[in-house]
XYZ file of C-alpha atoms in Angstrom:
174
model
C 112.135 113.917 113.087
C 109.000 112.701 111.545
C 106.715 110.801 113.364
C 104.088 108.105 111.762
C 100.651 108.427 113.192
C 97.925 106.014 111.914
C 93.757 107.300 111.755
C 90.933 105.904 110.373
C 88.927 108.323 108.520
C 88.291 110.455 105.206
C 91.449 112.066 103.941
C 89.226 115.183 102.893
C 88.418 115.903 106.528
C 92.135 116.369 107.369
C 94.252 119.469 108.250
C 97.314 119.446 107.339
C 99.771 120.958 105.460
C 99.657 118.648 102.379
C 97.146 116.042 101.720
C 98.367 113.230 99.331
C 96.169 112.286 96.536
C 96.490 108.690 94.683
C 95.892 110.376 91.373
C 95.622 108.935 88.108
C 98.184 110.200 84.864
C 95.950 112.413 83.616
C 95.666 114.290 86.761
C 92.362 115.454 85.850
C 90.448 113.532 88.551
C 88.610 109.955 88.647
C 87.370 107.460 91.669
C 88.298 106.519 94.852
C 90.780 108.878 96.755
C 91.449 111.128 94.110
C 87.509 111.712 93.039
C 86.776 111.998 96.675
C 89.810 115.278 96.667
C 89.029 116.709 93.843
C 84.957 117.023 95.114
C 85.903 118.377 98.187
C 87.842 120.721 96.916
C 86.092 121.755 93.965
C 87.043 123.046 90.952
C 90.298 124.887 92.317
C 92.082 121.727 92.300
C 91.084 120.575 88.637
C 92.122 124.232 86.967
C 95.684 123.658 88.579
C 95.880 120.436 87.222
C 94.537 121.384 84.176
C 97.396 124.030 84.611
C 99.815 121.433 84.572
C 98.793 119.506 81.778
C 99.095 122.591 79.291
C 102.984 123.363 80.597
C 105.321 120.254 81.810
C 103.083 117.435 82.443
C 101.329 117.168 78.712
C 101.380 113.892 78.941
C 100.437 113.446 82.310
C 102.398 112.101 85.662
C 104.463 109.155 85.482
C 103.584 106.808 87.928
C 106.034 106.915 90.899
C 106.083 110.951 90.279
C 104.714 113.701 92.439
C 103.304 117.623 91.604
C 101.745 119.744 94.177
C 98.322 121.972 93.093
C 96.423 124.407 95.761
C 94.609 122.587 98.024
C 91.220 124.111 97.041
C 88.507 123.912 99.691
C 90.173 121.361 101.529
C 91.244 122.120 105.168
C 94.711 121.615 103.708
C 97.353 124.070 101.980
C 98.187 121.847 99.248
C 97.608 118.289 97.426
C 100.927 116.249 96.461
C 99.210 113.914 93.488
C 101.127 110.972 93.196
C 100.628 107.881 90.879
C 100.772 104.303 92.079
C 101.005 101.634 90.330
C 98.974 98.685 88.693
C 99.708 95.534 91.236
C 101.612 93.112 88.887
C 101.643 89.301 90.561
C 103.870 88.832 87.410
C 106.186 91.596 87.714
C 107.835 93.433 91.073
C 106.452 96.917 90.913
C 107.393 97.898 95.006
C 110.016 100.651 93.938
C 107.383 101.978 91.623
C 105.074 102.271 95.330
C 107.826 103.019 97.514
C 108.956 105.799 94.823
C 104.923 107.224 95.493
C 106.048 107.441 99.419
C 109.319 109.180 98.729
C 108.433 111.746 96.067
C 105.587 112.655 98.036
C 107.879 113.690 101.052
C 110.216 115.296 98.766
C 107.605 117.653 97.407
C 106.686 118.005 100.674
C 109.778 119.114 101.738
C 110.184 121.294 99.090
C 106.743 122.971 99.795
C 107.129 123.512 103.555
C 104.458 121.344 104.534
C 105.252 119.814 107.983
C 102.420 117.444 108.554
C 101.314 115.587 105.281
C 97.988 112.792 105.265
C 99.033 110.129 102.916
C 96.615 107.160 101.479
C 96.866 103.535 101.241
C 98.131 104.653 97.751
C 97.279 101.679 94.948
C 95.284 99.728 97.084
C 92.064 100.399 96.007
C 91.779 99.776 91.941
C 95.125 99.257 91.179
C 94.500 96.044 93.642
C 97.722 96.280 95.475
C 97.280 93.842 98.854
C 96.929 96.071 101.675
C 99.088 94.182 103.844
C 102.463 94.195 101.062
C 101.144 97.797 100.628
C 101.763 99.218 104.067
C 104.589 97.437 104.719
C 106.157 99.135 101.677
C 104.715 102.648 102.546
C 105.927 102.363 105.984
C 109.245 101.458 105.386
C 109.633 104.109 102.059
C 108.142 106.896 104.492
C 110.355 106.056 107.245
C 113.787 105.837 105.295
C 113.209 108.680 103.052
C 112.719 110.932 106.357
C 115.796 109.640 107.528
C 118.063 109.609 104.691
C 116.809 113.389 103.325
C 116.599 114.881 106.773
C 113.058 115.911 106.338
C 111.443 118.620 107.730
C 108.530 117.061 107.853
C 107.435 116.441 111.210
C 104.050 114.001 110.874
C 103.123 111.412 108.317
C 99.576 110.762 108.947
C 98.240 107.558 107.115
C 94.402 108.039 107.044
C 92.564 104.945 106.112
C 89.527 103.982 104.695
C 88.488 100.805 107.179
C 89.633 98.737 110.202
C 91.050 95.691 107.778
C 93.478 98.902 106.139
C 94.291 100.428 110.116
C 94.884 96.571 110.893
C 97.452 96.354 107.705
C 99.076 99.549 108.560
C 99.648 98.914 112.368
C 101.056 95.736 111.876
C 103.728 97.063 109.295
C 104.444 100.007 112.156
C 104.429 97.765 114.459
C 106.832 95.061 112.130
């Protein structure tokens, strides 16, 4: 059974299994969450991706997708990069998030990992409300344990700031 637990904190400070990074296509690193992973864990984590732009991701991850690299010098085994989407108020792109959620917990799954930190993934530039956000996570996390079976036995959301924990306890709690 996997259990959601909610912290506020830095995702680079966690250990666990997996950490989940809110990567960009190109995989090769950027701002927020995924610049703040791929510092901390130094250049490990950029040669795998590297890695996996040369072989089957040439043109980068789809958004909605998720790969696994080492971990680096994070107090984590590995790092599930995932892609969120752009928030849309013109087009529904929820699946697209939700998909972010479920692939992660697949790869998961498919790694081993038993306790996995996951972001508030597209909330920061990609401007996805926080509120719509974890409601969406939540529920993605929560059914895709459920329906698959997982293995994995925590889902740790680690967020940024109190307004985020707020967001995310109410959608727990909802």
């Amino acid at each position: 059974m996997t259990y959601i637990t909610l912290v506020r904190g830095d995702i680079t400070e966690q250990a666990v299994d997996a950490v989940v990074n809110a990567a960009n296509s190109s995989l090769l690193g950027g701002g927020g969450v995924d610049g703040a992973i791929h510092r901390r864990g130094g250049p490990e984590i950029l040669a795998a991706c590297r890695d996996l732009r040369a072989g089957h991701y040439g043109r980068g991850l789809a958004a909605g997708r998720a790969v696994a690299t080492t971990a680096g010098r994070l107090p984590a085994r590995w790092v599930i990069h995932t892609v969120g989407p752009v928030f849309s108020p013109d087009e529904d792109r929820s699946a697209t998030l939700a998909s972010c959620y479920r692939e992660s917990l697949r790869v998961a799954d498919e790694l081993g990992a038993r306790t996995v930190a996951f972001p508030a993934i597209s909330t920061g530039v990609y401007r996805w409300p926080m509120a719509d956000a974890a409601r969406i996570a939540v529920r993605a996390v929560t059914e895709a344990a459920e329906e698959t079976g997982s293995a994995v036995t925590e889902a740790r959301f680690v967020l940024f700031d109190a307004a985020a924990l707020e967001a995310f306890e109410a959608a727990l709690a909802g």
